[in-house]
XYZ file of C-alpha atoms in Angstrom:
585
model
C 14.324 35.993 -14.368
C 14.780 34.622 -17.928
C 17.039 31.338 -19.296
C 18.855 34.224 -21.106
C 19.287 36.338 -18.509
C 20.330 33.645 -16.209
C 22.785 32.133 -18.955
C 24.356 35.436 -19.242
C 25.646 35.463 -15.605
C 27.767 31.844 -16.076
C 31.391 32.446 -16.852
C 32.292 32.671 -20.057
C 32.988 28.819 -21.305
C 30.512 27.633 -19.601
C 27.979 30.462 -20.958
C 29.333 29.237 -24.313
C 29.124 25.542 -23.853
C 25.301 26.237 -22.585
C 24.426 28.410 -25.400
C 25.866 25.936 -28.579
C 23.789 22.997 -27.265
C 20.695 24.223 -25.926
C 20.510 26.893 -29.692
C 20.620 30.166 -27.970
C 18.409 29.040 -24.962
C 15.393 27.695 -27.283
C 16.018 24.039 -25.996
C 16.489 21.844 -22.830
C 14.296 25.230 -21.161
C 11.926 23.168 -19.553
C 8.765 21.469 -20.542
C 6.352 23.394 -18.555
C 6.669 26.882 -17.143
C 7.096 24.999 -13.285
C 10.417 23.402 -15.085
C 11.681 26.204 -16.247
C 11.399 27.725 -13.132
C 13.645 24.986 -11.554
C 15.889 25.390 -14.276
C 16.515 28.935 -13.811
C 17.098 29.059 -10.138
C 19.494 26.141 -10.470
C 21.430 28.323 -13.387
C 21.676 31.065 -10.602
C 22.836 29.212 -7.915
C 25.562 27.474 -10.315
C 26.568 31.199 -11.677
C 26.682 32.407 -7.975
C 28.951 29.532 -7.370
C 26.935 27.699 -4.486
C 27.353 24.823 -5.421
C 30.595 24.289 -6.998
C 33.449 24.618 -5.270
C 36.501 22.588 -3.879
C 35.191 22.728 -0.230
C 31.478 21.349 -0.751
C 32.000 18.669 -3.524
C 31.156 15.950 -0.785
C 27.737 18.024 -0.644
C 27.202 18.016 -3.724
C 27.619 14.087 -3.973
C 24.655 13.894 -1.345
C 22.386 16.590 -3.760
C 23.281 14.142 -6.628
C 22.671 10.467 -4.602
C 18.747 10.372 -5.414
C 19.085 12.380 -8.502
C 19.753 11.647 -12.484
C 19.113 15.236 -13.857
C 19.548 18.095 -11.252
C 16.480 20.576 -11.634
C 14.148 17.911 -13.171
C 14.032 14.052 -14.388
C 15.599 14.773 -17.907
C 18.179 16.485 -19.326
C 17.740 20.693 -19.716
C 20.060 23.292 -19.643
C 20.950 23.865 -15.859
C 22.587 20.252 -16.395
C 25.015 21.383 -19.069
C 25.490 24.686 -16.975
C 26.416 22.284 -13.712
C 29.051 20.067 -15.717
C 30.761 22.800 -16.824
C 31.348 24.243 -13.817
C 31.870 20.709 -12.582
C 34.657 20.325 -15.358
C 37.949 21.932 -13.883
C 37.473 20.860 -10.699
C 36.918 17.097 -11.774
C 39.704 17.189 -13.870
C 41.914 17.946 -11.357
C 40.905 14.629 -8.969
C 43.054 11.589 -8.582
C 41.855 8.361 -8.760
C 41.362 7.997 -5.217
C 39.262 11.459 -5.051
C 36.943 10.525 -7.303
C 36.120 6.921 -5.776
C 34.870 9.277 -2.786
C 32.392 11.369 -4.955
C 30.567 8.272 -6.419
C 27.157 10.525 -7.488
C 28.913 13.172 -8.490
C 31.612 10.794 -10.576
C 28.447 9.151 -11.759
C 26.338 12.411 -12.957
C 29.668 14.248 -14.629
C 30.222 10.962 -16.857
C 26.387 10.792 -17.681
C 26.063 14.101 -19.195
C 29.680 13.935 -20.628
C 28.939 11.285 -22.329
C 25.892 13.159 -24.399
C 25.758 13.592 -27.977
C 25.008 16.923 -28.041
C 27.109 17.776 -25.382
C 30.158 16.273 -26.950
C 29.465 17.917 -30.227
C 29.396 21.833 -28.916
C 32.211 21.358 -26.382
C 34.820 20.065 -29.345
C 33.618 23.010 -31.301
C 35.365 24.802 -27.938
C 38.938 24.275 -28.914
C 39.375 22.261 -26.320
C 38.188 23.445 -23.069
C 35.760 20.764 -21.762
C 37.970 17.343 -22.922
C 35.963 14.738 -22.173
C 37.418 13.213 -18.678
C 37.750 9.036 -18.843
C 37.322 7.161 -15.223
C 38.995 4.003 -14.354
C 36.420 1.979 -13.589
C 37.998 -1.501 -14.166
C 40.394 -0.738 -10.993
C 37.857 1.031 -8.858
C 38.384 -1.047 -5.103
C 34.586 -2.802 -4.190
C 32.955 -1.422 -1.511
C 30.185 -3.770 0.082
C 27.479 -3.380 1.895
C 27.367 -5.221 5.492
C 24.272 -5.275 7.586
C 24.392 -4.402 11.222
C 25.880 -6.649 13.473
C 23.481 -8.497 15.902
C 23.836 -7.767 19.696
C 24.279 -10.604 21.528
C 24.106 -10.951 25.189
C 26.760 -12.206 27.207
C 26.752 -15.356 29.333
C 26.767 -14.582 33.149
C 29.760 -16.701 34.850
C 28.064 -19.556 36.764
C 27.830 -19.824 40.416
C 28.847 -22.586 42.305
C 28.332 -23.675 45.493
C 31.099 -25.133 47.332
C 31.314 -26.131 51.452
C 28.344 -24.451 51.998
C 29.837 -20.774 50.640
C 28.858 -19.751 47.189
C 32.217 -19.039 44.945
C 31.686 -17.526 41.687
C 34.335 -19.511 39.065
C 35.268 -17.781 35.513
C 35.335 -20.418 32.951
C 38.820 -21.393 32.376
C 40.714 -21.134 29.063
C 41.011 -24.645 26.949
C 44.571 -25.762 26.388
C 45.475 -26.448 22.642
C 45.158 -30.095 21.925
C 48.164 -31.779 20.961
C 46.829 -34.924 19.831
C 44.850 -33.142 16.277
C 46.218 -30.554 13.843
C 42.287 -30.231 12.817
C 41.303 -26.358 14.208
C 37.489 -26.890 16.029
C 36.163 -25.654 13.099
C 37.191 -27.714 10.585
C 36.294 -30.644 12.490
C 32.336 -29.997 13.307
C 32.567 -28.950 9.034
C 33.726 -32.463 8.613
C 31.463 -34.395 11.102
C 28.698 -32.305 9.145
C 30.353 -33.538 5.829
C 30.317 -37.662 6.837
C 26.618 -37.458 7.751
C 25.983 -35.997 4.406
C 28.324 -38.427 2.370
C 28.151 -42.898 3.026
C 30.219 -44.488 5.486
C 33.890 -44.543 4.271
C 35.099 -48.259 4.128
C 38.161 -49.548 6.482
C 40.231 -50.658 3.677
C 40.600 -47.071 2.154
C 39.111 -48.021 -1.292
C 37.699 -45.260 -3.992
C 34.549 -45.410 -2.636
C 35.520 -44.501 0.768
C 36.936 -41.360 0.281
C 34.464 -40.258 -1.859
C 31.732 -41.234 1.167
C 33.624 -38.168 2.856
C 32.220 -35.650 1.557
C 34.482 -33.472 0.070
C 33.531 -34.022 -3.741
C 33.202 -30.700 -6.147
C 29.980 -29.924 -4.841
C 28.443 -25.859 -6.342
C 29.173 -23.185 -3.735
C 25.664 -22.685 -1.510
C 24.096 -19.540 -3.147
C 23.687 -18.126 0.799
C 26.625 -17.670 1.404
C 27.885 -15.501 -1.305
C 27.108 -11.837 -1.035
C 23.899 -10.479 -0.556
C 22.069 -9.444 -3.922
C 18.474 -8.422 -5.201
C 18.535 -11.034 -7.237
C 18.179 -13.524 -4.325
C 14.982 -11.975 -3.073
C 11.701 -13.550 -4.484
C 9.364 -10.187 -5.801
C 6.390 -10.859 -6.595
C 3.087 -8.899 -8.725
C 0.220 -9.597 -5.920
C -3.608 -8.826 -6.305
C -5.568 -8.013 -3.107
C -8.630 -10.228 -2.978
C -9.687 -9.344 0.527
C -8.539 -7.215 3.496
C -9.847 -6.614 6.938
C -8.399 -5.161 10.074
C -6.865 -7.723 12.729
C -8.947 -8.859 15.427
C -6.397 -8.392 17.922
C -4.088 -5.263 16.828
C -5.081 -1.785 15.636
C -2.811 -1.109 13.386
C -2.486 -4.437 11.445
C -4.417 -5.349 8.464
C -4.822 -8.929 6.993
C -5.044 -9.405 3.595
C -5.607 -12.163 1.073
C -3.258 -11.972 -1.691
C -3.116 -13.573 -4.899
C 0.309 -14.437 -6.305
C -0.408 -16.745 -8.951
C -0.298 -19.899 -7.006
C -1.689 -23.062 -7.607
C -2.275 -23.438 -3.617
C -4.229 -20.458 -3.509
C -3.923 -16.719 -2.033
C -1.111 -16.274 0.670
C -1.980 -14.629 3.890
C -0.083 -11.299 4.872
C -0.183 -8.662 7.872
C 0.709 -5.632 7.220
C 1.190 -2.249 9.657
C -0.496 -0.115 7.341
C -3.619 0.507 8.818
C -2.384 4.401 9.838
C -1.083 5.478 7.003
C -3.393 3.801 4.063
C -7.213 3.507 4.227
C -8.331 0.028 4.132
C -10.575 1.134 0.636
C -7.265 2.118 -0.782
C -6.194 -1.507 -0.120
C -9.411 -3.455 -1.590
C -8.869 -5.134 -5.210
C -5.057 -3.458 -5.307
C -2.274 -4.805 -7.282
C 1.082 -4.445 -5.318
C 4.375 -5.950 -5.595
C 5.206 -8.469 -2.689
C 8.591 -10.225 -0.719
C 7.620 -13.820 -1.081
C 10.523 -15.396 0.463
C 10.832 -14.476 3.749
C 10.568 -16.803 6.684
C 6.942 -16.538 7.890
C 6.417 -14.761 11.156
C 3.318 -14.955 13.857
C 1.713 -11.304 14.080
C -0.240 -11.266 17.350
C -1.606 -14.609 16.447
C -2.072 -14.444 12.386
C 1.204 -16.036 10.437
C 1.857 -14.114 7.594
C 3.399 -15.830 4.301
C 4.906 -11.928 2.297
C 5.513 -8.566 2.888
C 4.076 -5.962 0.759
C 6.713 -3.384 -0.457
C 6.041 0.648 -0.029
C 7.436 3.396 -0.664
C 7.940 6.107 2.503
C 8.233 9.694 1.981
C 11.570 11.127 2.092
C 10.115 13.277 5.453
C 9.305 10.091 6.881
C 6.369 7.693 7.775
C 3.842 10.748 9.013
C 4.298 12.178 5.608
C 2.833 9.289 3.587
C 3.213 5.717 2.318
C 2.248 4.428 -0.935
C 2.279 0.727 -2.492
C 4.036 -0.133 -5.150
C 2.727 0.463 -8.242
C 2.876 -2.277 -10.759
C 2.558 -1.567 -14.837
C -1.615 -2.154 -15.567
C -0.890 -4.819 -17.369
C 0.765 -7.237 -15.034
C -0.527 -10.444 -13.732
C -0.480 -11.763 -10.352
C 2.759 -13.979 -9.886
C 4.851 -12.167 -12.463
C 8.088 -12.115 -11.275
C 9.729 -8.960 -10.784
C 13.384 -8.201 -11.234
C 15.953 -5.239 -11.652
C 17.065 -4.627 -14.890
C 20.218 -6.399 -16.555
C 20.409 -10.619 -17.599
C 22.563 -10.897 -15.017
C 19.210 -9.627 -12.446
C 16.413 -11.386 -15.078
C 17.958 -14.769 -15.144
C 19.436 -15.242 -11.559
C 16.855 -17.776 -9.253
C 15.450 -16.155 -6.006
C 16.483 -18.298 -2.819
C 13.639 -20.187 -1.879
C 13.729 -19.057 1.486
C 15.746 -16.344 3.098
C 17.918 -17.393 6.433
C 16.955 -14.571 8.746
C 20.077 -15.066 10.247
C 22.015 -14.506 7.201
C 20.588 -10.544 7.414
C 20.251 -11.360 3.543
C 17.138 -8.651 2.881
C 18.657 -6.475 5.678
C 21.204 -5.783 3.929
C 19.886 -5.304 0.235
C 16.274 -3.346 1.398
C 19.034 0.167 2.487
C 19.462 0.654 -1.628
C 15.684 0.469 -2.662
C 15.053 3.865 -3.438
C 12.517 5.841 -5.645
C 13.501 7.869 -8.710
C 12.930 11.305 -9.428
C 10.693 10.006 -12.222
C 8.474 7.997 -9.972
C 10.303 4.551 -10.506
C 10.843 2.193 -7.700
C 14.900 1.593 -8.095
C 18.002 -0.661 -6.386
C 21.247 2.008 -5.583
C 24.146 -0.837 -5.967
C 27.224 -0.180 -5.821
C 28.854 -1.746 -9.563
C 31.244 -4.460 -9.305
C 34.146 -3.774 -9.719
C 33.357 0.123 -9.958
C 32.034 1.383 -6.641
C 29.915 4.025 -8.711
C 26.350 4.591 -7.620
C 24.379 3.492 -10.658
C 19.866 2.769 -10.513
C 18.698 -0.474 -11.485
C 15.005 0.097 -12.242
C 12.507 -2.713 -10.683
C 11.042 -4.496 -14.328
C 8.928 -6.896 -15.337
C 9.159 -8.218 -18.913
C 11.415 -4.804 -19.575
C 8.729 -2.499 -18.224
C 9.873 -0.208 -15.572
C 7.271 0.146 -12.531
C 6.091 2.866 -11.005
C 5.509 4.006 -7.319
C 1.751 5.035 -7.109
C 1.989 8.906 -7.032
C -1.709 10.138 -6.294
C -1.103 12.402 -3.583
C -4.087 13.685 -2.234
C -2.732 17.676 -2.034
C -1.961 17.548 -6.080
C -5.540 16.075 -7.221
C -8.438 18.349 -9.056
C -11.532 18.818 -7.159
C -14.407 18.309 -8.961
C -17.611 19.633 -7.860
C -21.425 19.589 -9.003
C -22.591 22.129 -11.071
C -25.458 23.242 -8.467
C -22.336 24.155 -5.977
C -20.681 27.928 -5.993
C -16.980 28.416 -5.545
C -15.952 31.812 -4.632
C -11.953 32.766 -3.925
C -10.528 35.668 -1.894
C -7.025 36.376 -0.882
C -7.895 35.134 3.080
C -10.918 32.549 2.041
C -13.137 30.594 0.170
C -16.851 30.337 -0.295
C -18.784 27.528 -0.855
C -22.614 27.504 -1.505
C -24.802 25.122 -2.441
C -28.114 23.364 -1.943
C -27.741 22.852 1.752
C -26.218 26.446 2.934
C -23.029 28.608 2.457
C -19.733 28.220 4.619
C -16.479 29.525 4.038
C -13.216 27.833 4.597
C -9.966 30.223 5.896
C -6.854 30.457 3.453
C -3.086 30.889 4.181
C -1.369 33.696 2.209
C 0.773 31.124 0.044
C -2.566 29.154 -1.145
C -3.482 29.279 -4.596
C -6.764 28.192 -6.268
C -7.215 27.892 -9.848
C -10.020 26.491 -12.164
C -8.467 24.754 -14.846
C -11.800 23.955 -17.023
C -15.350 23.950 -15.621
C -16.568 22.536 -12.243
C -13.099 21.805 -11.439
C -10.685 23.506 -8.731
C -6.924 23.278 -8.670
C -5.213 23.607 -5.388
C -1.335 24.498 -5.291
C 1.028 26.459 -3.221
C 4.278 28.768 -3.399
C 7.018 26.499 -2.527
C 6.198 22.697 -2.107
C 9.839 22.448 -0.481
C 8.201 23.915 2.525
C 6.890 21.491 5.369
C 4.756 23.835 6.254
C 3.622 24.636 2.902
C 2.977 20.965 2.473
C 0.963 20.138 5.400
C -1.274 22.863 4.950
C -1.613 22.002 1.277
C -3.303 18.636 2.120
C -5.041 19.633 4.979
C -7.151 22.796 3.200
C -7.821 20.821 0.135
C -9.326 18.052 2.625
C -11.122 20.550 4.197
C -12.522 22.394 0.633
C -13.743 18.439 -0.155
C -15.744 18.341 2.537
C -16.993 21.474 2.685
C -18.648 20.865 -1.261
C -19.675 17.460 0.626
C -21.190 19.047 3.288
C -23.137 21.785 1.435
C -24.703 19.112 -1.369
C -25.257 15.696 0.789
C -24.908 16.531 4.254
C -23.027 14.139 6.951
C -24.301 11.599 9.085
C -23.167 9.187 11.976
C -25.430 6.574 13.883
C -24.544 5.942 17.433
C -25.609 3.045 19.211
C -26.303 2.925 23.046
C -25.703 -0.612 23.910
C -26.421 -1.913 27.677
C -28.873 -4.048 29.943
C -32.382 -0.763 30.303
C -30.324 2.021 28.330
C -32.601 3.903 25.955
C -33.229 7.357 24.249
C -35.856 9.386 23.165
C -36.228 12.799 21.727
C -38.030 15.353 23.265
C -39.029 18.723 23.344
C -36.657 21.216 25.073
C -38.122 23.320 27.641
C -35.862 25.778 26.839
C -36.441 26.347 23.336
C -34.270 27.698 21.081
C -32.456 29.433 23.398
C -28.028 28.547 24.445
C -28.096 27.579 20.567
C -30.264 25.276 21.005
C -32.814 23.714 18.151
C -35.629 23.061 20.048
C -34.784 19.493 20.664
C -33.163 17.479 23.864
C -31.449 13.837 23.974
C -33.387 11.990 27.016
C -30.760 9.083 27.547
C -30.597 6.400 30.448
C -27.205 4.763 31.136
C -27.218 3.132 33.986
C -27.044 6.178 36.478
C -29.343 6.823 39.047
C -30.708 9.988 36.613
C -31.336 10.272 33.005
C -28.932 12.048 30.860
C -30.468 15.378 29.124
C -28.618 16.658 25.857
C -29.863 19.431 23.694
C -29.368 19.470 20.427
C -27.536 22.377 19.017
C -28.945 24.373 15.918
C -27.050 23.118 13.177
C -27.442 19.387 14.708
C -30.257 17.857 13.063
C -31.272 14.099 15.572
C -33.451 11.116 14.481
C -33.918 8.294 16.887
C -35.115 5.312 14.716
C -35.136 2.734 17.781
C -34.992 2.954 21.384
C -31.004 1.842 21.136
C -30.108 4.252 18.277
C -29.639 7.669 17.381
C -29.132 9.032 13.886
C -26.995 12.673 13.494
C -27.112 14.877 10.497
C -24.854 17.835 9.932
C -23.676 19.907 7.185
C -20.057 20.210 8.609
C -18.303 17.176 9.590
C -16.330 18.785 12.426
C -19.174 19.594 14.191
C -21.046 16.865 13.940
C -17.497 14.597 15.373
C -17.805 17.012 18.362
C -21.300 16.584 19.282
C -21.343 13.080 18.384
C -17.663 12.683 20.756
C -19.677 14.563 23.285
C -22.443 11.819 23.433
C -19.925 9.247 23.407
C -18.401 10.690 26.627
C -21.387 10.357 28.761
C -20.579 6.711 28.870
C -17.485 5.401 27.202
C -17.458 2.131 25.961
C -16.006 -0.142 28.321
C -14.069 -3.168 27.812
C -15.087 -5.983 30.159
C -18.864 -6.291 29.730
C -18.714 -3.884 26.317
C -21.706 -1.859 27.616
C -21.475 2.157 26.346
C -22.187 4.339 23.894
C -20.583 3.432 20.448
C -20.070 6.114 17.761
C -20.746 4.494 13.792
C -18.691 1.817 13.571
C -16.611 1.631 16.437
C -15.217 -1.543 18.176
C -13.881 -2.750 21.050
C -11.923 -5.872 21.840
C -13.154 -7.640 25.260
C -10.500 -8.142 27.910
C -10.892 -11.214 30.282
C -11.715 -10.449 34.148
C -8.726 -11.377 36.226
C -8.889 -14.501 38.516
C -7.651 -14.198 41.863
């Protein structure tokens, strides 16, 4: 369907409205064909009326929470479409109805408030006023982190005449001889250690030895802001896994420091390869009390971004602007944000960063963002992450969306159910899902993309075929290969002739391994395996499809797993193991 065609179904102010500022449909269509797409199905569902009415507003608040435009990150014509539907109902809310709508409060006002929008609808006679919000008596609404759980104390047993009694501890009865509450006393006895000894005789200097001079408020204790966490630009000098935990890294960061990098664990060894780490710029907590992590203290936290479908479906780092500098402060926009002092440690029992880390969100645009809550308005508004004014980005490479380029000696051929790939080394094909779509955008290069990129599904498989396509061209020009080591008091290997012949699949070729059993191990060496066995302790694989070579080289490992006491077995590339001690009886 067409912008005009779709404009034509909205009512009739609003069709009008639409038409005077986007000039008949020639503007706000969309800057590529995928945006005007967006902006056409969100035209239909406003004409339908899905989703404007007076019984899903709240949902429509949600749609709106993450979002500054609705079909893409600037303004186009399904925008203009959606506040003039948005306009009777809104003008019909009380003050205390639209405090509960904050996004949706938030987005009418933004597009409102438009030039262009303001100009057509007073050429209207009158039918989309512009709507004012009072925002200087909007009630504050603040953000509390969750309580802690504390455990409660056991009532004590005690053992009386030989029988054990279990007592409740009793109730203390009001003193009578102090008006002081409890409180107010250990603040004072806090306050006299702090201030001199006040002097018998009651002189000047005595009372002010008490402590209770004019003294600035402790910045702790007011509310929880952004402002009071330390971010930092960081620069990845060095990064290895932890010794003792899997899924830990260690990393070396400089942040501009005159003592040198700061050491800093971080769980991201699942979800971002440790290449993707080396020499990265990143944006860092530096404030937070340092923790032990199985026996490495770390000094920061490095700040990601999570997918919106959770951990499984990716995590990125921060993206800083290229010209930053490690130790460049980073703040949200606003003086009141740029000039405020991080704390120079956070309390952890204050629940300071627990409570502000909820609103750190990520644009539609890319842009790492704080969702506050405006004082006194309660009004969702973004405050974009900055330093020196320049807004940063989250790193958006995702691996589905990137270009494939491939050597000129390789041969890509398409169908509707699969792909070919031929090159130097052989020809394989690789199976396609219906909604998969390959295109060649200029020479040597293959674009993968799919129907709806809404769809999990869609999504997963997305990833996962253009993974597989990358290897394949991998495969087919350079080949694959994995050592694997056979470590152990008398094991060896040699490669032999196969009896057999080519015959089971077979290339002619057998494994002769000793590990330790009372027989040797015989393999044979399947047709597309190619073997090398440089040393007695090593064998070298080469395949032209990764898969297969990870099944026969898994299938070597499993004649004698690598064990964890003595660390005798067979060891696949660069595999590991971490020693456990024998238990003493």
């Amino acid at each position: 369907m067409s912008l005009h065609s779709a404009i034509s179904k909205l009512r009739s102010p609003v069709r009008d409205l639409v038409l005077a500022v986007t000039r008949d449909g020639q503007e706000l269509s969309g800057q590529n064909e995928a945006d005007e797409k967006e902006v056409v199905g969100w035209i239909e569902k406003t004409s339908q009326g899905k989703l404007v009415n007076e019984n899903n507003l709240n949902d429509l608040d949600t749609l709106l929470l993450p979002k500054t435009y609705i079909a893409t990150n600037y303004l186009t014509a399904a925008d203009i479409a959606l506040y003039g539907e948005l306009h009777p109902f809104v003008a019909k809310l009380r003050s205390s109805e639209y405090y509960s709508v904050p996004s949706l409060t938030r987005y009418f006002d933004h597009i409102q408030s438009g030039a262009a929008v303001r100009a057509s609808a007073e050429s209207l006679d009158g039918a989309f006023k512009q709507i004012s919000f009072d925002f200087n008596n909007a009630p504050k609404l603040e953000r509390k982190a969750e309580p802690s759980k504390k455990k409660e104390k056991t009532p004590k047993i005690s053992v009386d005449g030989g029988a054990n009694k279990t007592t409740t501890p009793k109730a203390e009865e009001p003193s009578t001889s102090s008006s002081v509450p409890p409180a107010d006393k250990q603040k004072e006895k806090k306050e006299k250690r702090k201030g001199s000894a006040p002097e018998a005789d009651g002189s000047k200097e005595g009372k002010k030895g008490g402590g209770s001079g004019g003294k600035a408020p402790v910045v702790e204790d007011s509310e929880p802001s952004p402002s009071m966490i330390d971010l930092r630009v960081g620069h990845i000098i060095d990064v290895i896994k932890h010794p003792d935990a899997d899924g830990l890294y260690v990393e070396q960061i400089d942040l501009g420091e005159e003592s040198g990098p700061r050491t800093v664990v971080s769980g991201l060894v699942n979800y971002i390869p440790i290449e993707q780490m080396q020499d990265k710029y990143l944006v860092a907590v530096c404030n937070l009390k340092p923790a032990n992590m199985r026996g490495v203290k770390s000094f920061a936290m490095v700040l990601c971004a999570t997918s919106k479908d959770g951990k499984d479906a990716g995590i990125e780092l921060i993206q800083p602007p290229a010209n930053s500098k490690p130790g460049d402060r980073v703040y949200f926009e606003g003086s009141e944000y740029e000039n405020a002092i991080p704390l120079a440690q956070l309390n952890p029992k204050k629940k300071i960063f627990e409570t502000v880390q909820p609103g750190f969100i990520t644009l539609d645009t890319k842009e790492a963002a704080w969702a506050f809550l405006t004082t006194p308005s309660i009004f969702s508004e973004w405050l974009r992450f900055c330093i020196s004014s320049t807004p940063i980005y989250r790193n958006v490479s995702i691996i589905g969306r990137e270009p494939i380029k491939y050597p000129p000696s390789v041969t890509i051929s398409p169908s509707a159910t699969q792909v070919t790939i031929t090159g130097p080394l052989g020809t394989t094909t690789i199976p396609l899902k219906e909604y998969m779509k390959i295109e060649f955008p200029v020479q040597d290069t293959m674009k993968i993309s799919v129907e709806n990129s809404t769809e999990k599904l869609q999504r997963q498989m997305w990833g996962t075929t253009r993974t597989l396509i990358s290897n394949a061209i991998t495969g087919m020009t350079e080949g694959f290969s994995v050592p694997i080591f056979l470590v152990g008091v008398g094991y060896r290997v040699a490669l032999e002739e196969d009896p057999r012949g080519t015959t089971d699949g077979g290339n002619g070729q057998r494994l002769n391994m000793k590990l330790g059993y009372s027989h040797s191990v015989l393999v044979p060496i399947p047709s597309h395996i190619k073997a090398e066995v440089p040393s007695a302790t090593k064998i070298v694989l080469f395949c032209t499809d990764k898969h297969l070579l990870g099944l026969f080289a898994a299938k070597i490992r499993g004649y004698r797993k690598p064990e964890p006491y003595k660390g005798k077995g067979v060891f696949v590339g660069n595999e590991t193991i971490r020693i456990k001690s024998v238990k003493k009886k």
